[in-house]
Coordinates of N, CA and C in Angstrom, one line a residue:
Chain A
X1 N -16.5 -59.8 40.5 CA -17.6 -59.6 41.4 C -17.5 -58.2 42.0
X2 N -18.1 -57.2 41.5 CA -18.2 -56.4 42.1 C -18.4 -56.1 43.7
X3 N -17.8 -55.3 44.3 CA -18.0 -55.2 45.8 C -19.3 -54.1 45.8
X4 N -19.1 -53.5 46.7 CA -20.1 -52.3 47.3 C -19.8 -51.1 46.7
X5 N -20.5 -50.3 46.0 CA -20.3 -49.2 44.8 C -21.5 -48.9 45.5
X6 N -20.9 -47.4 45.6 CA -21.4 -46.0 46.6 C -21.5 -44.6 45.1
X7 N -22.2 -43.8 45.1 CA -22.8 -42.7 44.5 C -22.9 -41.3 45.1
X8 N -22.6 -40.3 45.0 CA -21.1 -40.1 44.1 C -20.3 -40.2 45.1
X9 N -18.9 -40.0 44.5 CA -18.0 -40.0 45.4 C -17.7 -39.0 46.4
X10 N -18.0 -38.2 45.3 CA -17.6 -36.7 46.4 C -19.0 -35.7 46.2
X11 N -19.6 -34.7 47.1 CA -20.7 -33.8 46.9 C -20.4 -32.7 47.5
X12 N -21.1 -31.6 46.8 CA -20.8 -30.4 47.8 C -22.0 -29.7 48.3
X13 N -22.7 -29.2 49.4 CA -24.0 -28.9 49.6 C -23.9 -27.7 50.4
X14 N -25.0 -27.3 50.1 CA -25.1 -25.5 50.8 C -25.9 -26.1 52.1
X15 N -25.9 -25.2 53.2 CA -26.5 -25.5 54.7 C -28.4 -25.1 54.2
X16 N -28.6 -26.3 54.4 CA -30.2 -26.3 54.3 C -30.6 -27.1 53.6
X17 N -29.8 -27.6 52.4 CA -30.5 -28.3 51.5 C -30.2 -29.8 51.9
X18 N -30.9 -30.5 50.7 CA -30.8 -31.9 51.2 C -30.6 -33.2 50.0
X19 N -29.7 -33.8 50.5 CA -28.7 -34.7 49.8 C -29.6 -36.4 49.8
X20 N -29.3 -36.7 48.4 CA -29.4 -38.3 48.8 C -28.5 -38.7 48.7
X21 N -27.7 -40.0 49.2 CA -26.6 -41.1 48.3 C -26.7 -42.3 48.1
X22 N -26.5 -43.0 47.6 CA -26.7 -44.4 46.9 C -25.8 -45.3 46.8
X23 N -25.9 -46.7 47.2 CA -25.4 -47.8 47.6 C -26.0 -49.0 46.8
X24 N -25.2 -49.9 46.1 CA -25.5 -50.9 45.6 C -25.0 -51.9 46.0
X25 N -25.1 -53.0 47.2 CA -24.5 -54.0 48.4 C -23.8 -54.6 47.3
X26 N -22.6 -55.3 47.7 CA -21.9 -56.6 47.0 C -23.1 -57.9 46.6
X27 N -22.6 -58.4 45.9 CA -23.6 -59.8 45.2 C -23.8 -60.4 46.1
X28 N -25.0 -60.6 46.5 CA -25.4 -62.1 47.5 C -25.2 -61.6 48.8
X29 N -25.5 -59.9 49.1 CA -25.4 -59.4 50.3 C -27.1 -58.9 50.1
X30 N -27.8 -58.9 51.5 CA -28.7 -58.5 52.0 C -29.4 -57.2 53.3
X31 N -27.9 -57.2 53.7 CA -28.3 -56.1 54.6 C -27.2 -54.8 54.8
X32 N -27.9 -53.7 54.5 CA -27.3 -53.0 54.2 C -27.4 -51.7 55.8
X33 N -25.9 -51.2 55.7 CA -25.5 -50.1 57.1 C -24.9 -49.2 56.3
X34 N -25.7 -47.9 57.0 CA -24.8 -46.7 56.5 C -24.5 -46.3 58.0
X35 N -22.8 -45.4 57.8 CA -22.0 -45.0 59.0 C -21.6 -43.3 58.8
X36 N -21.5 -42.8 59.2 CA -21.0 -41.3 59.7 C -19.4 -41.5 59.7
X37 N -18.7 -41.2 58.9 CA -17.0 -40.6 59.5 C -16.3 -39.7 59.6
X38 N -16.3 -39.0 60.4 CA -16.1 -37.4 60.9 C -14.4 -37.7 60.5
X39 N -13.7 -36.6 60.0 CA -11.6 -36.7 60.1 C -11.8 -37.0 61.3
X40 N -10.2 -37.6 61.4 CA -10.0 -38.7 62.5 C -11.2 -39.2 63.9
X41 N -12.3 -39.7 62.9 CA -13.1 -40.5 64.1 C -13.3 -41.9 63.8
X42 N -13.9 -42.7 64.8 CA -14.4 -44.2 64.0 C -15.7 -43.6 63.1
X43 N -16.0 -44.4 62.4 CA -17.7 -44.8 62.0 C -18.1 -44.3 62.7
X44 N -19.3 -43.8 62.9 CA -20.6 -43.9 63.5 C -21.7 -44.6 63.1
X45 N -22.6 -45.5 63.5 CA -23.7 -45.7 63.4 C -24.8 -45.2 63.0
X46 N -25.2 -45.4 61.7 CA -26.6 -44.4 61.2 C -27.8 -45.2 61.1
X47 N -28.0 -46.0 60.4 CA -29.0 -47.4 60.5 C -28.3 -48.7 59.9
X48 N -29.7 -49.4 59.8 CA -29.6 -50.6 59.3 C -30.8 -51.1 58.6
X49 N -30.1 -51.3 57.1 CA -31.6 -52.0 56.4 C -32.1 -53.2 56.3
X50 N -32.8 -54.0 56.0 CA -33.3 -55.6 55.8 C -34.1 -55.8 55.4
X51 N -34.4 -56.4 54.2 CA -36.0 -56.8 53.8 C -37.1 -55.3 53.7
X52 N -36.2 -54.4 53.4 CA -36.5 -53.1 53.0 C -36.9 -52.1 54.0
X53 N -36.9 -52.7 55.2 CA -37.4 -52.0 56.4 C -36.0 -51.7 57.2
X54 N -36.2 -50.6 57.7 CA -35.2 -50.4 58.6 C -34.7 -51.1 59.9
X55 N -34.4 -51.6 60.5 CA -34.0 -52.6 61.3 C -33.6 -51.8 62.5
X56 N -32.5 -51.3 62.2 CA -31.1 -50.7 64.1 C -31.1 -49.4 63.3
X57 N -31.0 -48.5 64.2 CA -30.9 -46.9 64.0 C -29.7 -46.4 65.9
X58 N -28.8 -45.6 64.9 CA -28.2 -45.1 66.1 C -28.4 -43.5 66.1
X59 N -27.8 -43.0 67.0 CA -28.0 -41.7 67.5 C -28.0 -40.9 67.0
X60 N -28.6 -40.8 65.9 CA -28.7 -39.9 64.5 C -30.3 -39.1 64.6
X61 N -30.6 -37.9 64.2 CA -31.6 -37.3 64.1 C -32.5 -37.4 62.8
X62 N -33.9 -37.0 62.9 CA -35.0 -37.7 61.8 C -34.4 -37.3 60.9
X63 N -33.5 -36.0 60.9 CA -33.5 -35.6 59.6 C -32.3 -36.6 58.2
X64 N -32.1 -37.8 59.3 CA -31.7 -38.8 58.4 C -32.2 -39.9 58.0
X65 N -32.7 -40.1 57.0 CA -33.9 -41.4 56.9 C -33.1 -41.8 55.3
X66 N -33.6 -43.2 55.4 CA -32.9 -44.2 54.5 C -34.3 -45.0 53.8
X67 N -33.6 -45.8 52.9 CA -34.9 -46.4 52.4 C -33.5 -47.9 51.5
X68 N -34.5 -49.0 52.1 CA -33.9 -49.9 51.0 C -35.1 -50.8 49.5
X69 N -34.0 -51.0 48.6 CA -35.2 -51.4 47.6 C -35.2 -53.1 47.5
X70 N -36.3 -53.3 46.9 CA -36.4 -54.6 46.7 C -35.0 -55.5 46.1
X71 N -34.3 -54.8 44.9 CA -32.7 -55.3 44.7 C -32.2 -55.4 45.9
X72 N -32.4 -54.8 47.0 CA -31.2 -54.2 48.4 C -30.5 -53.4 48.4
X73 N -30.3 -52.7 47.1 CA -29.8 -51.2 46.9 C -30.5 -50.6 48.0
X74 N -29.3 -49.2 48.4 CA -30.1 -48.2 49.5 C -30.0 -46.7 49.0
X75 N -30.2 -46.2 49.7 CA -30.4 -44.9 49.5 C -30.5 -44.2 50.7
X76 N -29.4 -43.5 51.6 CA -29.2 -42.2 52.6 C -29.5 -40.7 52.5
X77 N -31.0 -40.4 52.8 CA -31.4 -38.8 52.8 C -31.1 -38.1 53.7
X78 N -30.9 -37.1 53.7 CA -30.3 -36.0 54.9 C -30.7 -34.6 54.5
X79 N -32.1 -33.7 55.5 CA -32.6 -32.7 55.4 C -31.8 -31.8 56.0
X80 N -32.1 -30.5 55.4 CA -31.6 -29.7 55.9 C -30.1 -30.0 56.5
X81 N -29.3 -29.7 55.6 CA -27.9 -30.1 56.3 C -27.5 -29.0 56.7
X82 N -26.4 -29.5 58.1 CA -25.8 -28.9 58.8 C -24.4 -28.8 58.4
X83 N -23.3 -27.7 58.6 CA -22.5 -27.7 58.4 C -21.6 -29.2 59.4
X84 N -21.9 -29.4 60.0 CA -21.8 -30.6 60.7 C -21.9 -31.7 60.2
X85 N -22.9 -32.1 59.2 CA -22.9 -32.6 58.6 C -21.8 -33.5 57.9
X86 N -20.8 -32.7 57.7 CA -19.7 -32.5 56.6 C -18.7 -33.7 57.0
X87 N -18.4 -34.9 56.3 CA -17.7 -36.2 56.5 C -18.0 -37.3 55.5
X88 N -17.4 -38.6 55.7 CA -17.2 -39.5 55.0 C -18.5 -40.3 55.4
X89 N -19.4 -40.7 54.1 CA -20.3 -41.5 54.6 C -20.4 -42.8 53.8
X90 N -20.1 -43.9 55.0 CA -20.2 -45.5 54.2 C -21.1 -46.2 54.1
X91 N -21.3 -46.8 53.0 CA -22.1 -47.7 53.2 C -21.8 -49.1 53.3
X92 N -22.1 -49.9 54.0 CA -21.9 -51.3 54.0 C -22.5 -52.6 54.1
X93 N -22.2 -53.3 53.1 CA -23.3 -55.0 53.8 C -22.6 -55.9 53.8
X94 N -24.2 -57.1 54.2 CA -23.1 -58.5 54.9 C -24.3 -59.2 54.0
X95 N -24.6 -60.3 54.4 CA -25.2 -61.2 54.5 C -25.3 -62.2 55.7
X96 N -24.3 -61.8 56.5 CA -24.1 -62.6 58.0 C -23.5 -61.6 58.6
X97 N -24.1 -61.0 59.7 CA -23.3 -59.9 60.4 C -22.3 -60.8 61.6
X98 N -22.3 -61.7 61.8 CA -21.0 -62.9 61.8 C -19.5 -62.5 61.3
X99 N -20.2 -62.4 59.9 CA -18.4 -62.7 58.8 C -18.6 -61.4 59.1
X100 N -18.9 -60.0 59.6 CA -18.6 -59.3 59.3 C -18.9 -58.1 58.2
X101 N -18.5 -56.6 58.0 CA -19.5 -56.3 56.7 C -18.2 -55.7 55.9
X102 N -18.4 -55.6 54.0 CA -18.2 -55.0 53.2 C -18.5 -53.9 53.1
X103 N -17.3 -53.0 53.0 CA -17.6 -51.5 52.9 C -17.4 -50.7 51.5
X104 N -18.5 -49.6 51.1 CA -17.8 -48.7 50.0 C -16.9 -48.0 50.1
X105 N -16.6 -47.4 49.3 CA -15.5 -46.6 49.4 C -16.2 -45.3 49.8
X106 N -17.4 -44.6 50.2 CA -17.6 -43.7 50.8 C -17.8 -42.6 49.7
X107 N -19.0 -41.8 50.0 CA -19.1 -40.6 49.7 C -18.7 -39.5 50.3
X108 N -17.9 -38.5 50.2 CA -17.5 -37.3 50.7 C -18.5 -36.5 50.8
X109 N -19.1 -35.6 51.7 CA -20.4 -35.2 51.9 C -19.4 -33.5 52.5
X110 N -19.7 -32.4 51.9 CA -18.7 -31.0 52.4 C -20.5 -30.3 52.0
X111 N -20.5 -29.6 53.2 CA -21.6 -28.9 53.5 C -21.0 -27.5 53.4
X112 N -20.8 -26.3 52.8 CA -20.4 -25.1 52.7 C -21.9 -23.9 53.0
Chain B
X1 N -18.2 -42.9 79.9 CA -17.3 -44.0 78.8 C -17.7 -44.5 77.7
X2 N -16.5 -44.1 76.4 CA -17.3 -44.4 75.4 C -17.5 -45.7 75.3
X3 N -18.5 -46.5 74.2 CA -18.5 -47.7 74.6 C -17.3 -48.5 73.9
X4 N -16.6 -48.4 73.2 CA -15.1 -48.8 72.1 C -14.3 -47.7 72.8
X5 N -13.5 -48.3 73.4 CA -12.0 -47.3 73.7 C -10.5 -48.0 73.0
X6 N -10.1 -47.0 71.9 CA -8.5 -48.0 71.8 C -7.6 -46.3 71.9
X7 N -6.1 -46.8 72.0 CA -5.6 -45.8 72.3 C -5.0 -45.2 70.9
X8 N -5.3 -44.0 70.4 CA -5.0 -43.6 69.0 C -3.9 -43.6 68.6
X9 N -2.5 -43.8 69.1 CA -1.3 -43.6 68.9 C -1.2 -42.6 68.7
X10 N -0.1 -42.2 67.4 CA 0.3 -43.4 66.9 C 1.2 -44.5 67.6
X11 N 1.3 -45.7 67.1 CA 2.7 -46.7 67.5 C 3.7 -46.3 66.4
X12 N 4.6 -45.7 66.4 CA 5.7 -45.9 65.3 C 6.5 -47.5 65.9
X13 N 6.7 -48.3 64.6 CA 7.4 -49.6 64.4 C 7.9 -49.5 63.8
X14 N 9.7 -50.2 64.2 CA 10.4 -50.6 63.1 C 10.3 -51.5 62.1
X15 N 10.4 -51.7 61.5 CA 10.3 -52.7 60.0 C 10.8 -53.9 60.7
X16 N 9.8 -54.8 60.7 CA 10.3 -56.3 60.8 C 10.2 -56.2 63.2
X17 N 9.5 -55.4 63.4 CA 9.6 -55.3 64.8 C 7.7 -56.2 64.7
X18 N 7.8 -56.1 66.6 CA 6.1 -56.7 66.8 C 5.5 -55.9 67.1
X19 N 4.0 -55.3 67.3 CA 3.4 -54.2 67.6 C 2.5 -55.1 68.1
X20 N 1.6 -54.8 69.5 CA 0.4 -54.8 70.0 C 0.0 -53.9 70.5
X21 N -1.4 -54.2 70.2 CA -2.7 -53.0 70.9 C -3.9 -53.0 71.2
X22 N -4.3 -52.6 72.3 CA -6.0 -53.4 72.9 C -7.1 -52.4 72.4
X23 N -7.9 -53.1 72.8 CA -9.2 -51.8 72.8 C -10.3 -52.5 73.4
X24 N -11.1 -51.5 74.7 CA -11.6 -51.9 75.5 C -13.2 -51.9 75.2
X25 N -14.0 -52.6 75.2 CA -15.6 -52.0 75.4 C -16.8 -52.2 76.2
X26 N -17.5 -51.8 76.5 CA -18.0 -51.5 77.8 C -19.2 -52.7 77.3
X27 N -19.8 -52.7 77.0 CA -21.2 -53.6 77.0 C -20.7 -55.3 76.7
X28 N -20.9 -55.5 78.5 CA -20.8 -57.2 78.9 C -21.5 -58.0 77.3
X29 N -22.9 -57.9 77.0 CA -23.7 -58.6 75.9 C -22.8 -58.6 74.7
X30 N -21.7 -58.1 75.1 CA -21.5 -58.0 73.1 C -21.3 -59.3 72.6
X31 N -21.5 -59.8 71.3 CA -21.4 -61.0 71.1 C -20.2 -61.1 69.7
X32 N -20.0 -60.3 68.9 CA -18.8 -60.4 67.7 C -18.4 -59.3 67.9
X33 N -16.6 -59.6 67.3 CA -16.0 -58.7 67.2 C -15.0 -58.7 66.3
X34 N -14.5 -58.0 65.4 CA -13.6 -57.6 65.1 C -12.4 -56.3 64.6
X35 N -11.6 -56.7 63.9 CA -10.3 -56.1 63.4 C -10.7 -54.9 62.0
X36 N -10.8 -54.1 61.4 CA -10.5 -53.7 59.9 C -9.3 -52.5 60.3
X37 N -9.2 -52.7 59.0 CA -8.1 -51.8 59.1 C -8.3 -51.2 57.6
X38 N -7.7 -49.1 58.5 CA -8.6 -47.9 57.0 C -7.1 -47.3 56.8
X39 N -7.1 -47.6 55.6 CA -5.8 -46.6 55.0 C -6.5 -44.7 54.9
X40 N -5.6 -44.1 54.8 CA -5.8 -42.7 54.8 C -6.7 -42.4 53.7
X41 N -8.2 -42.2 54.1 CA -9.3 -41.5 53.4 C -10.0 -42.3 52.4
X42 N -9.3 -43.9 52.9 CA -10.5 -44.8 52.0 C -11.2 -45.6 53.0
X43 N -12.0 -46.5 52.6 CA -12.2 -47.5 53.7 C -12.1 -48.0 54.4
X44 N -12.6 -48.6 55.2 CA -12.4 -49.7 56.2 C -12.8 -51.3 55.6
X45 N -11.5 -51.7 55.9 CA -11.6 -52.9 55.1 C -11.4 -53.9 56.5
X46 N -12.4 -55.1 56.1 CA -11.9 -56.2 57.8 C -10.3 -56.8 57.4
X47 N -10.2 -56.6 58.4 CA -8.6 -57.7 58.8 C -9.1 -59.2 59.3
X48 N -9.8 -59.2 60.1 CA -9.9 -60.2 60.9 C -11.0 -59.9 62.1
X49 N -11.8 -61.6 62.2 CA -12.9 -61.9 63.1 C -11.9 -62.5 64.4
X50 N -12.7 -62.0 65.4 CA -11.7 -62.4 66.3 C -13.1 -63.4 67.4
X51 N -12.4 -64.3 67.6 CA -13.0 -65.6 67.7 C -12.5 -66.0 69.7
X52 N -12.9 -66.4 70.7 CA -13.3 -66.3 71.7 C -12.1 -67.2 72.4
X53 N -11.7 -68.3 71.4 CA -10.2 -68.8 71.5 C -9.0 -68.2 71.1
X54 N -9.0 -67.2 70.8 CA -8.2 -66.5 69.8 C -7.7 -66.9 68.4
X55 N -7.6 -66.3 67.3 CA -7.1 -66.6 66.5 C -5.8 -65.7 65.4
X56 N -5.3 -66.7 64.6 CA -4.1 -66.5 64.2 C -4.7 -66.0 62.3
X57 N -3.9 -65.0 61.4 CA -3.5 -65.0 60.4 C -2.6 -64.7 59.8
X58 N -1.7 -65.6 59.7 CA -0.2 -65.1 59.4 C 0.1 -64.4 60.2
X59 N 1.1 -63.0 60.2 CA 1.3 -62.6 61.0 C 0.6 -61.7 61.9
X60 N -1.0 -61.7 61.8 CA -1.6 -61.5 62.5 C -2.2 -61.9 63.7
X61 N -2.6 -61.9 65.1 CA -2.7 -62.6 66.3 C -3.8 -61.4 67.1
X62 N -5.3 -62.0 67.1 CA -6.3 -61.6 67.9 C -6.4 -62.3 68.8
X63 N -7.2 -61.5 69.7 CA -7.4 -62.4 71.2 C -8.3 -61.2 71.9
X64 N -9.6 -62.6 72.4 CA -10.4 -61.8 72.8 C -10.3 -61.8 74.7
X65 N -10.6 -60.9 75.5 CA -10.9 -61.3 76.4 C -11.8 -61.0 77.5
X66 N -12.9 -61.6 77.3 CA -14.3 -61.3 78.0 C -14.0 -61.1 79.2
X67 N -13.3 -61.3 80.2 CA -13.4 -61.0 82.0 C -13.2 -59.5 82.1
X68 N -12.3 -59.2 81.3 CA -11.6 -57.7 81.1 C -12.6 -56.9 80.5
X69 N -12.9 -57.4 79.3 CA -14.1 -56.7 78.3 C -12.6 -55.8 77.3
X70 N -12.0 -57.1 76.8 CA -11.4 -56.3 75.4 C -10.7 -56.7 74.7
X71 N -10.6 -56.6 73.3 CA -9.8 -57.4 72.0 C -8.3 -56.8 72.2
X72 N -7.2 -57.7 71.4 CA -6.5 -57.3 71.0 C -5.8 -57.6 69.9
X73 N -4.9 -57.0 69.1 CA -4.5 -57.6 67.8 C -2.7 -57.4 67.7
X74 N -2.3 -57.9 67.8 CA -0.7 -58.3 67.7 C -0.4 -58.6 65.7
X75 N 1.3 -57.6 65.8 CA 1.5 -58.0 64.0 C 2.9 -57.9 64.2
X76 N 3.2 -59.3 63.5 CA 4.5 -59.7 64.2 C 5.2 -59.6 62.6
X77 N 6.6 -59.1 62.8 CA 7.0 -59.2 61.3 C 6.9 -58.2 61.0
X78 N 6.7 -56.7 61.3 CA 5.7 -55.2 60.8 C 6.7 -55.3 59.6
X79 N 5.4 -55.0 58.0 CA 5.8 -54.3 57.1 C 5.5 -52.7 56.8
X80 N 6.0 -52.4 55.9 CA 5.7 -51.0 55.9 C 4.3 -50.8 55.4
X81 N 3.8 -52.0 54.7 CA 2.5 -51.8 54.3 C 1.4 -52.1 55.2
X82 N 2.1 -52.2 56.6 CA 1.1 -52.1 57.5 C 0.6 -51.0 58.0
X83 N 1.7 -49.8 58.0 CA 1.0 -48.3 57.9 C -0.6 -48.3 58.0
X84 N -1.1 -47.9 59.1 CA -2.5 -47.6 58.8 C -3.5 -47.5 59.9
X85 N -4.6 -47.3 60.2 CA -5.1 -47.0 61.6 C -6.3 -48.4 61.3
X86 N -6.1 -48.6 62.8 CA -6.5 -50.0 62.8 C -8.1 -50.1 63.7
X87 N -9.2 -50.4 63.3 CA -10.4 -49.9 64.0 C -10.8 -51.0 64.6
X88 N -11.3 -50.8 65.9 CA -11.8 -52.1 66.6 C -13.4 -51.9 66.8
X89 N -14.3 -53.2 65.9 CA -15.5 -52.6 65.9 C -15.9 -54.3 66.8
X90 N -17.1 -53.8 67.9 CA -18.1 -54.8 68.5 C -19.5 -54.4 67.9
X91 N -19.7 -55.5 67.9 CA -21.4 -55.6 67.6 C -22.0 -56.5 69.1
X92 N -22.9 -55.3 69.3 CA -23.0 -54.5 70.9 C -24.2 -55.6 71.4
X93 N -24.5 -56.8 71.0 CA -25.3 -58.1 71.2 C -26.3 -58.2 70.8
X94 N -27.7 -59.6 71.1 CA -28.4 -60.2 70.3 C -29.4 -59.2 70.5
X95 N -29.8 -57.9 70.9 CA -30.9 -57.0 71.0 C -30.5 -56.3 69.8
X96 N -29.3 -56.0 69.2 CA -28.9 -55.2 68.4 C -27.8 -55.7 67.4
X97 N -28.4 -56.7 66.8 CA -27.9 -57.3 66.1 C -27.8 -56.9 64.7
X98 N -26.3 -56.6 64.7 CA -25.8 -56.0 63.0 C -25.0 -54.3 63.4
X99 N -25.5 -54.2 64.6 CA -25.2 -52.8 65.0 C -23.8 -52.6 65.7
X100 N -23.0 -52.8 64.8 CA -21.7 -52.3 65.2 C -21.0 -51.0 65.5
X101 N -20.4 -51.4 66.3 CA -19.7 -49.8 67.3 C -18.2 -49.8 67.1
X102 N -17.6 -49.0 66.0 CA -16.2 -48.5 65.6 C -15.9 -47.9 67.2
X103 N -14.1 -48.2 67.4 CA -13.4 -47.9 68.1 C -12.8 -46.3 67.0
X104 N -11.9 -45.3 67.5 CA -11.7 -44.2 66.5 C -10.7 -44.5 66.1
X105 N -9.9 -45.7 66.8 CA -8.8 -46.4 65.9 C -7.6 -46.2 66.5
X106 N -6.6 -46.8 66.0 CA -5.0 -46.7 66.6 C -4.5 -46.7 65.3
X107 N -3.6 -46.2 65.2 CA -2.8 -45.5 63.9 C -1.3 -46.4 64.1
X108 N -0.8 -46.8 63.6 CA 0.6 -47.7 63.1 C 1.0 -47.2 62.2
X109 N 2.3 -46.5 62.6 CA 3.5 -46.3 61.7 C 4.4 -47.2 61.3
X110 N 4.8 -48.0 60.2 CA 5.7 -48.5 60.6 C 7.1 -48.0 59.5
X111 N 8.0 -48.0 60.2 CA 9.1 -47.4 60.0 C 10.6 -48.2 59.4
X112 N 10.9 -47.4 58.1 CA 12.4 -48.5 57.8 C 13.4 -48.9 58.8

């Protein structure tokens, strides 16, 4: 059973342009969170998907917008990147935010 | 105040010693919480739901405590493969449900 498989692993981007990344939830998961992880920080909160709509959004700017699909696959856009930008970004789901969520293994996102 | 506070360490442990460590969070509503724990530059994987009586897995030992406003997680027995930074995440209650808030983690050494 496959878990949560993230796209690509690692990226490299020039300041300005703009990145997608891609997330395929574990089997029999439905709701999908992407998070921000700066070297040594927690997670950050970026959204939350459900039934293809966006659900919870944290303190992230427009220039991050998500989209989930009818499979529950997601997809994380980011305009115009900032060198700031530059960190570990997860994706994760549950199907009971209860048990808890499954995480990918993260995309490496280096903004140069 | 952030809303997750834990203290980063590190704890260096000896092999076969006990380690505990809290982490405090500010929003009364929160309703789950738990344990994962991220090895160096992969994931966050859950350890453990920590449950309002507390609870036990192997040598693991959570304990929540609402009057205070904070978890904690005890590892009795340290192996070396406990090495690792340990993140305390709340999900911040029923307004914001799924929207969990990473602690930036406490780091455990543990030592031969």
């Amino acid at each position: 059973d496959a878990g949560v498989t993230q796209s690509p692993t690692h990226l490299i981007k020039t300041r300005g342009q703009q990145v997608t990344l891609r997330c395929s939830p574990k089997s029999g998961h439905d709701t999908v969170s992407w998070y921000q992880q700066a070297l040594g920080q927690g997670p950050q909160f970026i959204f939350q998907y459900y039934e293809e709509e966006e659900r919870q959004r944290g303190n992230f700017p427009d220039r991050f917008s998500g989209h989930q699909f009818p499979n529950y696959s997601s997809e994380l856009n980011v305009n115009a990147l900032l060198l700031g930008d530059s960190a570990l970004y997860l994706c994760a789901s549950t199907r009971e935010v209860d048990y808890g969520y499954t995480f990918g293994s993260g995309t490496r996102l280096t903004v140069v | 105040r952030k809303e997750v506070e834990q203290d980063p360490g590190p704890f260096n442990v000896p092999e076969g010693a006990t380690v505990a460590f809290n982490c405090t969070y500010s929003n009364s509503a929160s309703q789950s919480f738990f344990w994962y724990r991220q090895d160096c530059r992969k994931e966050p994987k859950l350890l453990m739901s920590v449950y309002s009586s507390g609870n036990e897995d192997g040598r693991f030992t959570a304990q929540l405590n609402r009057a205070s406003q904070y978890i904690s997680l005890l590892i009795r027995d340290s192996k070396l493969s406990d090495s690792a930074t340990y993140l305390c995440v709340v999900n911040k209650g029923t307004d914001s449900w799924g929207k969990f808030q990473f602690g930036a983690g406490t780091q455990v050494v543990v030592t031969p």
